[in-house]
Coordinates of C-alpha atoms and ligand atoms in Angstrom, one line a residue:
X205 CA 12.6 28.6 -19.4
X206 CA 10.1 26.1 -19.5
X207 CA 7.0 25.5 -17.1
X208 CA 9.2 22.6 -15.0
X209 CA 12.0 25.3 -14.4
X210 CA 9.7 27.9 -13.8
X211 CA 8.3 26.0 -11.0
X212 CA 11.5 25.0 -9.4
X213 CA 12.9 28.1 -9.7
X214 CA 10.0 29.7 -7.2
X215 CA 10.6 26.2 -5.2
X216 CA 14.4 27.8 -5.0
X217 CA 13.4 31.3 -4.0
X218 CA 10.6 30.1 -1.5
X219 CA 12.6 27.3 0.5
X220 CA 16.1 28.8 0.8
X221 CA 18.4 26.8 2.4
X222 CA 16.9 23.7 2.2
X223 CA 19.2 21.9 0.0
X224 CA 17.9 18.4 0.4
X225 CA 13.8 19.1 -0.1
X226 CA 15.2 21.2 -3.3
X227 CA 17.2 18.2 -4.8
X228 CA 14.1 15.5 -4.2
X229 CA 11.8 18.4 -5.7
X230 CA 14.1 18.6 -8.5
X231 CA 14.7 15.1 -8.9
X232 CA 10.9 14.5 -9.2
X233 CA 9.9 17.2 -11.6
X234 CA 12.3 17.4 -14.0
X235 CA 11.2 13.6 -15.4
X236 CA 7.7 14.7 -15.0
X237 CA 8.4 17.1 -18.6
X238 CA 6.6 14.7 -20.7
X239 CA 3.6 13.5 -18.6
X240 CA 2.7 17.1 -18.2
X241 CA 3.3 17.8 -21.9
X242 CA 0.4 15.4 -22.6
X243 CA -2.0 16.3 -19.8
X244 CA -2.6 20.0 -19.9
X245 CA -5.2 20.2 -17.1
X246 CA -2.4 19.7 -14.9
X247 CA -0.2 22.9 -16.1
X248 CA -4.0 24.8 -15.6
X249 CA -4.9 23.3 -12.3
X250 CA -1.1 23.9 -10.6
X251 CA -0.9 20.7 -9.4
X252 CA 3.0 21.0 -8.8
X253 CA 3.0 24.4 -7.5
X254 CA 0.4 22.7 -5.0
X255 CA 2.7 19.6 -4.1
X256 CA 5.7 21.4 -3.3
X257 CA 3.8 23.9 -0.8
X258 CA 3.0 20.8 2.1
X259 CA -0.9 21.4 2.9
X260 CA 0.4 21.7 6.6
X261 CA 3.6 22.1 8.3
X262 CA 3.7 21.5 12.4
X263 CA 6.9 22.9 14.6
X264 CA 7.2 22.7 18.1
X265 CA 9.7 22.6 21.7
X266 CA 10.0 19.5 23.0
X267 CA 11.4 19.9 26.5
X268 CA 12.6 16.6 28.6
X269 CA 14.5 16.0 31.6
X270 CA 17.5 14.0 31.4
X271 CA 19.4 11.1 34.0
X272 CA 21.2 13.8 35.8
X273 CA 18.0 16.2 36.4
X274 CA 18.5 18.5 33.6
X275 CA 16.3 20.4 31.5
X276 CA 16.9 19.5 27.6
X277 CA 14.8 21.4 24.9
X278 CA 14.7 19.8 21.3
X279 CA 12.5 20.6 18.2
X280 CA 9.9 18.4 17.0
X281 CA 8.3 18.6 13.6
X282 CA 5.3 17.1 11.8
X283 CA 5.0 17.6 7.9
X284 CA 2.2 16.8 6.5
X285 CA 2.6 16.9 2.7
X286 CA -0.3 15.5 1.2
X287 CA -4.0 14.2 2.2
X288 CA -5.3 13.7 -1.6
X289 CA -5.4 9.9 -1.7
X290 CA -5.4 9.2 2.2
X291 CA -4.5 10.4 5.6
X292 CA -1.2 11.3 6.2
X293 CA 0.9 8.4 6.4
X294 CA 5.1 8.5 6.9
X295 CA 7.7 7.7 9.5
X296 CA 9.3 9.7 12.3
X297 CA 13.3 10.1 12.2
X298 CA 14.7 11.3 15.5
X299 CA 18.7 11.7 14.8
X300 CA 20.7 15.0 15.5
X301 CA 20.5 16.4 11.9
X302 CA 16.9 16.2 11.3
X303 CA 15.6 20.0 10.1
X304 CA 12.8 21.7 7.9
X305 CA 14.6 20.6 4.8
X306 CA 15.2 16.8 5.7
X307 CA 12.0 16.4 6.6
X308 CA 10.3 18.4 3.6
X309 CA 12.1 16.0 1.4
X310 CA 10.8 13.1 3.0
X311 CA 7.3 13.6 3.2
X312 CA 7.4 14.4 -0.8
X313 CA 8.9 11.0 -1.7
X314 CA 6.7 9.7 0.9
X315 CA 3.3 11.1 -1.2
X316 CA 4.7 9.4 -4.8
X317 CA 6.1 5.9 -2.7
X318 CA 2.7 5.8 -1.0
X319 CA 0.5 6.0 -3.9
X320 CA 3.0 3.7 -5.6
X321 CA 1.7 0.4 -3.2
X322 CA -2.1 0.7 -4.3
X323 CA -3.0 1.8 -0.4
X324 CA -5.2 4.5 0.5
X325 CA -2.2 6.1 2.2
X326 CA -1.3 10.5 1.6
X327 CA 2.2 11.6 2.7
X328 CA 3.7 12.9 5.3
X329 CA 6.7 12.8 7.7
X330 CA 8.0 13.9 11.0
X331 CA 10.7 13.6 13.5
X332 CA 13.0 15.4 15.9
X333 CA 16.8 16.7 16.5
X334 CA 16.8 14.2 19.2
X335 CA 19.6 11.8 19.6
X336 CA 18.8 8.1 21.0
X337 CA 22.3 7.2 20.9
X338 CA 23.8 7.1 24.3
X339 CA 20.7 7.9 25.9
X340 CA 18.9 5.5 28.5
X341 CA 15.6 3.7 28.1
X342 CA 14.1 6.2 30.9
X343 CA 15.6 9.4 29.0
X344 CA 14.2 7.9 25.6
X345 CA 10.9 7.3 27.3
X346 CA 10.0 10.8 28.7
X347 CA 11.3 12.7 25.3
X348 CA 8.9 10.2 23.4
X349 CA 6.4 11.5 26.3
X350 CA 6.9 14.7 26.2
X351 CA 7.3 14.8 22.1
X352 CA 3.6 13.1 22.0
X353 CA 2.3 15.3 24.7
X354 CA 2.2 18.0 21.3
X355 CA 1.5 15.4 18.7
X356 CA -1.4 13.6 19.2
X357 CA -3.5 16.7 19.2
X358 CA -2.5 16.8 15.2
X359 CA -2.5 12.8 14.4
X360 CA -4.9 10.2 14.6
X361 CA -5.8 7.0 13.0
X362 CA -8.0 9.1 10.1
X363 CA -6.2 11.9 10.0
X364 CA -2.4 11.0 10.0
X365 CA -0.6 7.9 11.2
X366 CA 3.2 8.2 12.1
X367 CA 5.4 5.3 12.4
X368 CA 9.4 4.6 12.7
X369 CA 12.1 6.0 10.3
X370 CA 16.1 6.4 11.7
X371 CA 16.0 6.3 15.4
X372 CA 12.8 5.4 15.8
X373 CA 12.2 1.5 16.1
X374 CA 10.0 -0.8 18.4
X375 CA 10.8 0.7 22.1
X376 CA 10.1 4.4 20.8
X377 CA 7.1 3.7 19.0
X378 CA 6.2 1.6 22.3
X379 CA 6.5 4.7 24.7
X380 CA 4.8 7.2 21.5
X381 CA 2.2 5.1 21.7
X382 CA 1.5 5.0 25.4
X383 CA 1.5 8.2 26.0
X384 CA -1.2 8.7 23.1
X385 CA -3.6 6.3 24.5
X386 CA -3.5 8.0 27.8
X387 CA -3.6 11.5 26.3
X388 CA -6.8 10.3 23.9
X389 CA -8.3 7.5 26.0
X390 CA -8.3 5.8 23.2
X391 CA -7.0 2.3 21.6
X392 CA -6.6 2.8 18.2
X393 CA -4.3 2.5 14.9
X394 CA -2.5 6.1 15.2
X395 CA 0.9 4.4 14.5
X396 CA 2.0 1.6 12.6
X397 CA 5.3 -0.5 13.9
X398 CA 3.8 -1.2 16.7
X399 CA 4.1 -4.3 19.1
X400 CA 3.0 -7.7 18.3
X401 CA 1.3 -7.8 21.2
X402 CA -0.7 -4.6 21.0
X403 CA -1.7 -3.9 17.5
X404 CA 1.1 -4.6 15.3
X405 CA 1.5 -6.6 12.4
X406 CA 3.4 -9.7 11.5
X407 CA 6.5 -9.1 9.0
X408 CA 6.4 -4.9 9.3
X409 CA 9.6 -4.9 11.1
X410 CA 11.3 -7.1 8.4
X411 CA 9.4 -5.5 5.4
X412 CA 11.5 -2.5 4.1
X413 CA 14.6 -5.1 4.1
X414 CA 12.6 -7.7 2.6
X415 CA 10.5 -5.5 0.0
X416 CA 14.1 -4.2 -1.3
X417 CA 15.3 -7.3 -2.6
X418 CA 11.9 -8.4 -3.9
X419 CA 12.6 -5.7 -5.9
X420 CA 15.6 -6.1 -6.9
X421 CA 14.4 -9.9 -7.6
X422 CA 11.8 -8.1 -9.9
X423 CA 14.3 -6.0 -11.7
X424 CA 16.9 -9.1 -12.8
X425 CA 14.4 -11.3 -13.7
X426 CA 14.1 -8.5 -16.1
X427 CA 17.5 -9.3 -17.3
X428 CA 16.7 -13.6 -16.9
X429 CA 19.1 -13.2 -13.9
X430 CA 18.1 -13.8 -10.1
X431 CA 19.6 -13.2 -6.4
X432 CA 21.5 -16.6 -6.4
X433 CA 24.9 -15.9 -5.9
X434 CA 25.4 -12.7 -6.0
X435 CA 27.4 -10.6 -3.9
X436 CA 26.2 -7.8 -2.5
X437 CA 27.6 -4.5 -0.4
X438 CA 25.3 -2.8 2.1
X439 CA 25.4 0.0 4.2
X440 CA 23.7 0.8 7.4
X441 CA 23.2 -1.9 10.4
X442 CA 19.9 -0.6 11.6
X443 CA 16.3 -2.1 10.6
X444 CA 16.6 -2.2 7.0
X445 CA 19.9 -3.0 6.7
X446 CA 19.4 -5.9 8.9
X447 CA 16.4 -7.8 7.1
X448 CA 17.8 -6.7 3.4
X449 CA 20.6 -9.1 4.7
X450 CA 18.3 -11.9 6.0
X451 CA 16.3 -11.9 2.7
X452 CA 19.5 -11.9 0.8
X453 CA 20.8 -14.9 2.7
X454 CA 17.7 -16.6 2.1
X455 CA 17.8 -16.0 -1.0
X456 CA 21.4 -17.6 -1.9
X457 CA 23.5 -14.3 -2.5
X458 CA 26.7 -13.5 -0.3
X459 CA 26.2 -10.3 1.5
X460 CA 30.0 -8.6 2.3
X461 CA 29.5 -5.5 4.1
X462 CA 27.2 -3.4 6.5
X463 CA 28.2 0.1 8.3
X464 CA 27.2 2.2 10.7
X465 CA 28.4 6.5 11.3
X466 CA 31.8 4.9 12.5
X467 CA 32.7 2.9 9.2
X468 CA 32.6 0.0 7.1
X469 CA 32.9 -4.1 7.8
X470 CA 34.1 -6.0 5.1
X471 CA 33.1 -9.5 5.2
X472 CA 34.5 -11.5 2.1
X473 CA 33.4 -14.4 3.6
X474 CA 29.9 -13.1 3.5
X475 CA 27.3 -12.6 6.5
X476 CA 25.5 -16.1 7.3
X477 CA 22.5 -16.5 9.7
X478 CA 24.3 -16.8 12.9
X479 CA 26.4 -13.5 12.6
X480 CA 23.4 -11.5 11.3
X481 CA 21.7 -12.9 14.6
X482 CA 24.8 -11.1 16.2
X483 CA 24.2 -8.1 14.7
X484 CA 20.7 -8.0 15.5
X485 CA 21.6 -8.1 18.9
X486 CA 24.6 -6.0 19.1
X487 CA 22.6 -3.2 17.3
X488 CA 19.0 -4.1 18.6
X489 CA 19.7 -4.8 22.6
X490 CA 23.2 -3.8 23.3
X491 CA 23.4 -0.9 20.9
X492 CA 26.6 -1.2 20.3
X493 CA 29.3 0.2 17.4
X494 CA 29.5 -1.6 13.8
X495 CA 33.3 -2.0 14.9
X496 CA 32.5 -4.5 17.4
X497 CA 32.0 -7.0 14.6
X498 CA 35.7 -7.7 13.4
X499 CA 36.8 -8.7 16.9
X500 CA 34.0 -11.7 16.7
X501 CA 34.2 -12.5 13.0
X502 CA 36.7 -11.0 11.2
X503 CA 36.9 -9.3 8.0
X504 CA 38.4 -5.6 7.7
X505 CA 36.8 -2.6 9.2
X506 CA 37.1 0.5 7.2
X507 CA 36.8 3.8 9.4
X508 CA 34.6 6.0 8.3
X509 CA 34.0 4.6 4.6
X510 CA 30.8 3.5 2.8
X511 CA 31.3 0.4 1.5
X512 CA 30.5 1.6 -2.1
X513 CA 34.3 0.9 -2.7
X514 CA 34.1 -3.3 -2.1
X515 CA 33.6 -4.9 -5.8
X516 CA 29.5 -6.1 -6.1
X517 CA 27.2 -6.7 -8.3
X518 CA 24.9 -5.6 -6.3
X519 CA 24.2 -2.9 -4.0
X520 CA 21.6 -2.4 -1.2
X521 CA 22.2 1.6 0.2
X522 CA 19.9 1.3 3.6
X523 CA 21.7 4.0 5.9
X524 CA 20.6 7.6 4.5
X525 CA 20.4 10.4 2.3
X526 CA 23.3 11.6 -0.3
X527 CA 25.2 8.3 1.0
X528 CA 26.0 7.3 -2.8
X529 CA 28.4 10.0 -4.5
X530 CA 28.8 10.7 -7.6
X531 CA 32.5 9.1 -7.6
X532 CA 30.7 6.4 -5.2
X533 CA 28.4 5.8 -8.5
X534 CA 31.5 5.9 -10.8
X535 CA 33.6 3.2 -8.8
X536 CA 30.8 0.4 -8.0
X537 CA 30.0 0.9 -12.2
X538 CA 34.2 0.5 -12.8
X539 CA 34.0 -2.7 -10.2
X540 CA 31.1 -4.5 -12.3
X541 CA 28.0 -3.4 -9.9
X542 CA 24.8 -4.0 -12.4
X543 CA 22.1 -3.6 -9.6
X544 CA 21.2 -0.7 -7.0
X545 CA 17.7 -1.4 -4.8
X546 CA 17.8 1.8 -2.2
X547 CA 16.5 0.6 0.8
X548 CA 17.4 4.2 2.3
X549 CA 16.0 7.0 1.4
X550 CA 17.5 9.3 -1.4
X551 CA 21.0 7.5 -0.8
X552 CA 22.0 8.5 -4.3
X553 CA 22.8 12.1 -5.1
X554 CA 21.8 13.5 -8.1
X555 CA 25.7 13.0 -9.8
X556 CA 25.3 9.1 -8.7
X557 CA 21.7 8.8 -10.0
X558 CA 22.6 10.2 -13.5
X559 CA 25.5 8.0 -13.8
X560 CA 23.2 4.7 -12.7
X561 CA 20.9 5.8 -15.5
X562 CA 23.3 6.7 -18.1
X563 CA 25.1 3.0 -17.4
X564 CA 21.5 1.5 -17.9
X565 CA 22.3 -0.6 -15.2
X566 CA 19.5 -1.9 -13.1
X567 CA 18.8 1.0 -10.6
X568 CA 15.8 0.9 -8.3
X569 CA 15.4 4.4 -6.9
X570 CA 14.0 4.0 -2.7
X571 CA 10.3 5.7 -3.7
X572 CA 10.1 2.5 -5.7
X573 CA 12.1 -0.1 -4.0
X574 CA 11.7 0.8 -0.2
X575 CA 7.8 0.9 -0.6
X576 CA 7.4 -2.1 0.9
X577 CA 7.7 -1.0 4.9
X578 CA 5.3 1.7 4.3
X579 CA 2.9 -0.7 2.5
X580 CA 2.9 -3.5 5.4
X581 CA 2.2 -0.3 7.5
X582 CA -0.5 -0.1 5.4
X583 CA -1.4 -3.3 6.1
X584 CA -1.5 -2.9 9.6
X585 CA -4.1 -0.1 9.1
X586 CA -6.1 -2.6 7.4
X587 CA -5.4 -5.5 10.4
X588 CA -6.5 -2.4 12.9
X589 CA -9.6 -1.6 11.6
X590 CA -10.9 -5.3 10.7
X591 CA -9.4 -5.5 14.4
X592 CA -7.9 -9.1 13.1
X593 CA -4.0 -9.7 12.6
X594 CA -3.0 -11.9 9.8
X595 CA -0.6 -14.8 9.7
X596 CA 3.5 -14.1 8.4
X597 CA 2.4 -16.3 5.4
X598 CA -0.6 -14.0 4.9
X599 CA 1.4 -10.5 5.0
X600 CA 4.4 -11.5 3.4
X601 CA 2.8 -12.6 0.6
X602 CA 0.7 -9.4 0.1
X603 CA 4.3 -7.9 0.4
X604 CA 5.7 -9.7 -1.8
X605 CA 2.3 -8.7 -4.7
X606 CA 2.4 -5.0 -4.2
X607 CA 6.3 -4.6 -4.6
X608 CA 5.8 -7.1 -8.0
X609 CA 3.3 -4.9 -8.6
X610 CA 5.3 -1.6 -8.1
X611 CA 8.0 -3.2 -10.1
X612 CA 5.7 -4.1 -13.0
X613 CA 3.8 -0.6 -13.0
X614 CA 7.1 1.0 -12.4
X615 CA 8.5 -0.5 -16.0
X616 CA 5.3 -0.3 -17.8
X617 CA 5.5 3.3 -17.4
X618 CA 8.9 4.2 -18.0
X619 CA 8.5 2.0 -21.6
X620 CA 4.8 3.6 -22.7
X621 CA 6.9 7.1 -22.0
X622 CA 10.0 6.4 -24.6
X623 CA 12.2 5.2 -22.2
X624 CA 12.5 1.5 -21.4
X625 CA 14.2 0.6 -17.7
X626 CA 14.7 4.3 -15.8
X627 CA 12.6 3.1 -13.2
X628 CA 13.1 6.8 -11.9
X629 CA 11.3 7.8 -14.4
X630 CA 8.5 5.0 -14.6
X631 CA 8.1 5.7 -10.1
X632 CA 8.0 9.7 -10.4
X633 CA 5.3 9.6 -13.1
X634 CA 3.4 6.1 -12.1
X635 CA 3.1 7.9 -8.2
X636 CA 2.7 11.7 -9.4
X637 CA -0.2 10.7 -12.0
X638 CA -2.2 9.1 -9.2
X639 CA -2.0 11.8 -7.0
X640 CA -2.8 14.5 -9.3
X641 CA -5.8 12.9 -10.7
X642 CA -7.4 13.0 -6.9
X643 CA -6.1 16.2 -6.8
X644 CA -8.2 17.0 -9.8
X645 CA -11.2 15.5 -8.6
X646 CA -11.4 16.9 -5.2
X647 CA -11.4 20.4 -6.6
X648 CA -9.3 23.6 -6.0
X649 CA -8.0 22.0 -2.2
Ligands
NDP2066 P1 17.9 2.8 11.8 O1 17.9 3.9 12.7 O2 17.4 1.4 12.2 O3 19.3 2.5 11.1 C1 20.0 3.5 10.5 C2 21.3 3.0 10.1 O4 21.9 4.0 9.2 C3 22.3 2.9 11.2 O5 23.2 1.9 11.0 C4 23.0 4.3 11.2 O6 24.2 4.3 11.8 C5 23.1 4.6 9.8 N1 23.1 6.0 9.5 C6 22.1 6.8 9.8 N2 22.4 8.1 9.5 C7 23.7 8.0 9.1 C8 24.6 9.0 8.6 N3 24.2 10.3 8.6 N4 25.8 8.6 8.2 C9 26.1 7.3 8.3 N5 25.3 6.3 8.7 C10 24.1 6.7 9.1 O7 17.0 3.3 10.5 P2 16.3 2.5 9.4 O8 17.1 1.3 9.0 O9 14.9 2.4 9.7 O10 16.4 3.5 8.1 C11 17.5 3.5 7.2 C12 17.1 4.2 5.9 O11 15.9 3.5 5.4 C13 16.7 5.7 6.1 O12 17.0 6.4 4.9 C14 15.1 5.6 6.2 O13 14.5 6.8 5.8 C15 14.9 4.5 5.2 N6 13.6 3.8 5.3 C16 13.2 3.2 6.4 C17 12.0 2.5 6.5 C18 11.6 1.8 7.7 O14 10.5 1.2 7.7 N7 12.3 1.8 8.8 C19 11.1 2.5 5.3 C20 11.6 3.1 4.2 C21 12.8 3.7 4.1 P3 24.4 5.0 13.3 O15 23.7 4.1 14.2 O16 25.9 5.1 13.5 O17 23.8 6.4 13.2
2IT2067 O1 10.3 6.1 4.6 C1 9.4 5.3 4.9 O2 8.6 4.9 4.1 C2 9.2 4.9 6.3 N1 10.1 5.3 7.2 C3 8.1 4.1 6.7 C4 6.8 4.9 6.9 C5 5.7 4.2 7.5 O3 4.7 4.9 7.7 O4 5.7 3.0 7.7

């Protein structure tokens, strides 16, 4: 067996059941074979047996009273996978089916998408069982509370700066927030998405969306091909979803579809700026059901489908892990689809990936394509500590340079190892190579 196989095969017998953290380990070492071939040191100093073993991994009770006066106990968690290049840095998800495994697979991708924007950002992520849907403001406020009350003891702006993932938007970052200023005493930068108002920056709520399609704008200009007029499926109707549309539209192409856990809308007429304003509100302030959106505009509502089965030539996954199947893969390549940017995390399972880069088709895997939300986080690090805030002009534009700049390193990489356009390849090895070399000059840590 070789070394690679070797290693995964102790990641297998050291994390059982923990199917998703194995697949991203997996998915990540098997193309690092040839980078490791050529650098020795790395075999001899066990820099992967190190990655895969988080430096420190937090678990606690998170107890809450709800509406009706009852006592409700969930689990937080805080990963915090990797400190070699900066603090921790890496969202927090709070939906029902967050465990050890989905969030050991996170804060991995986090560590190589992290050191993919250029930022002095290490990789971490954390989160909670908890369920915002169908819960009030005042229930969502004293989990938040009571989840922080544990926290903040193991975060801070040096040490490791959480931010939003699935569930965890503007209000709950708000209320996290709060109660860590009381907690601390202290005003600082401990989380990025944070108000406008009160420490956040310009553009970070559109930036994963909007990072997406700059690169997928990246990757067909590749091909002497750009946005204009294409159409393009995707999934989810939260944040990402939301701005990957508005960038779309503003770039010319004809988004069809978003979802939501209930199903599909199929829009053939394409989204335009006043129903994505809809949506944004539906989702944003009444929190409503994807569903809602046929009875105002039309189109066809598919219940419980992805929307991997509408014809497109391009798609934007921006709901969650595993949401691209392998038969998903095989029926956008049958309808003509030539470009996948994953917004989402992981939304391609490792049957849909393999068929992406088999077809050679343009496929942006989310360490590369969704950097751009944790880099404008990054960004409002750097706002924090000058204790200035930027203009949209200024921030969008850096956006817009480091996900060129991922793009361009991303390609440069996968061509000077043998194999021109797997941008898997090029993001696991450009991210990994960076990390390991701090890990190699910071000594046996
Ligand atoms: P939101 O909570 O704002 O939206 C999530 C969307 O995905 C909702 O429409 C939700 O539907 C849907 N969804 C979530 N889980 C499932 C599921 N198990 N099955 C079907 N649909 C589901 O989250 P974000 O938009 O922030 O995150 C979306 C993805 O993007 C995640 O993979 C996240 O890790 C990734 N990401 C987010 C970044 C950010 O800055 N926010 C940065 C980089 C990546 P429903 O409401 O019905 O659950
Ligand atoms: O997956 C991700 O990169 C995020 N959820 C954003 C993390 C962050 O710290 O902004």
């Amino acid at each position: 067996m070789s070394y690679i196989q070797d290693v995964l095969a102790q990641v297998e017998r050291r994390n059982p059941g923990e199917p998703e953290f194995l697949q991203a380990a997996r998915e990540v070492l098997e193309t690092l074979e040839p980078v490791m071939a050529r650098h020795a040191t790395y075999q001899k100093a066990r820099i992967l047996e190190r990655l895969v073993e988080p430096e420190r991994q937090l678990m606690f009770r998170v107890p809450w009273q709800d509406d009706a006066g009852e006592v409700q106990v969930n689990r937080g968690f805080r990963i915090e996978v990797s400190s070699a290049i900066g603090p921790y840095k890496g969202g927090l998800r709070f939906h029902p089916s967050v465990n050890l495994s989905i969030l050991k697979f996170l804060g991995f991708e986090q560590v190589f998408k992290n050191a993919l924007t250029t930022l002095p950002m290490g990789g971490g992520k954390g989160g909670s069982d908890f369920d915002p849907k169908g819960k009030s403001d005042n229930e969502v406020m004293r989990f938040c509370q009571s989840f922080m009350s544990e926290l903040f003891r193991h975060i801070g702006e040096n040490t490791d700066v959480p931010a939003g993932d699935i569930g965890v938007g503007g209000r709950e970052v708000g209320f996290l927030f709060g109660q860590y200023k009381r907690l601390r005493n202290e005003f600082t930068g401990v989380l990025t998405g944070k108000g406008l108002g009160w420490g956040g920056s310009l553009i970070r709520p559109e930036a994963t969306g909007y990072g997406a399609v700059y690169f997928a704008e990246e990757m067909l200009k590749t091909r002497n091909e750009s946005m204009a007029g294409k159409v393009c499926t995707v999934s989810g109707s939260g944040n990402v979803a939301q701005y990957t549309v508005e960038k779309l539209l503003q770039l010319g192409a004809k988004p069809v579809s978003l979802s939501d856990s209930g199903g599909t809308v199929y829009d053939p007429k394409g989204l335009n700026e006043e129903k994505l304003a809809w949506v944004m509100d539906l989702k944003n302030v009444r929190r409503g059901r994807i569903q809602e959106y046929v009875a105002r505009w039309g189109g066809e509502f598919h219940s419980g489908a992805t929307p991997w089965a509408i014809p497109c030539e391009c798609a934007f996954p921006s709901a969650t892990q595993n949401e691209i199947t392998g038969t998903d893969a095989r029926t956008l390549l049958k309808h003509g689809c030539k470009l996948i940017s994953e917004g989402a995390n992981m939304p391609s399972t490792p049957a849909a990936v393999d068929q992406f880069v088999s077809a050679k088709v343009l496929y942006g895997p989310g360490k590369a394509a969704n950097a751009g939300g944790v880099a404008t986080s990054g960004l409002e690090m750097c706002q924090n500590s000058m204790r200035l805030s930027w203009t949209r002009d200024e921030v969008d534009a850096r956006l817009r340079e480091i996900m060129v700049n991922i793009h361009a390193v991303c390609h440069r990489t996968a061509a000077t190892y043998g194999q021109p356009g797997n941008y898997v390849l090029g993001a696991n090895i450009a991210g990994f190579v960076k990390v390991a070399d701090a890990m190699l000059a910071q000594g046996l840590v």
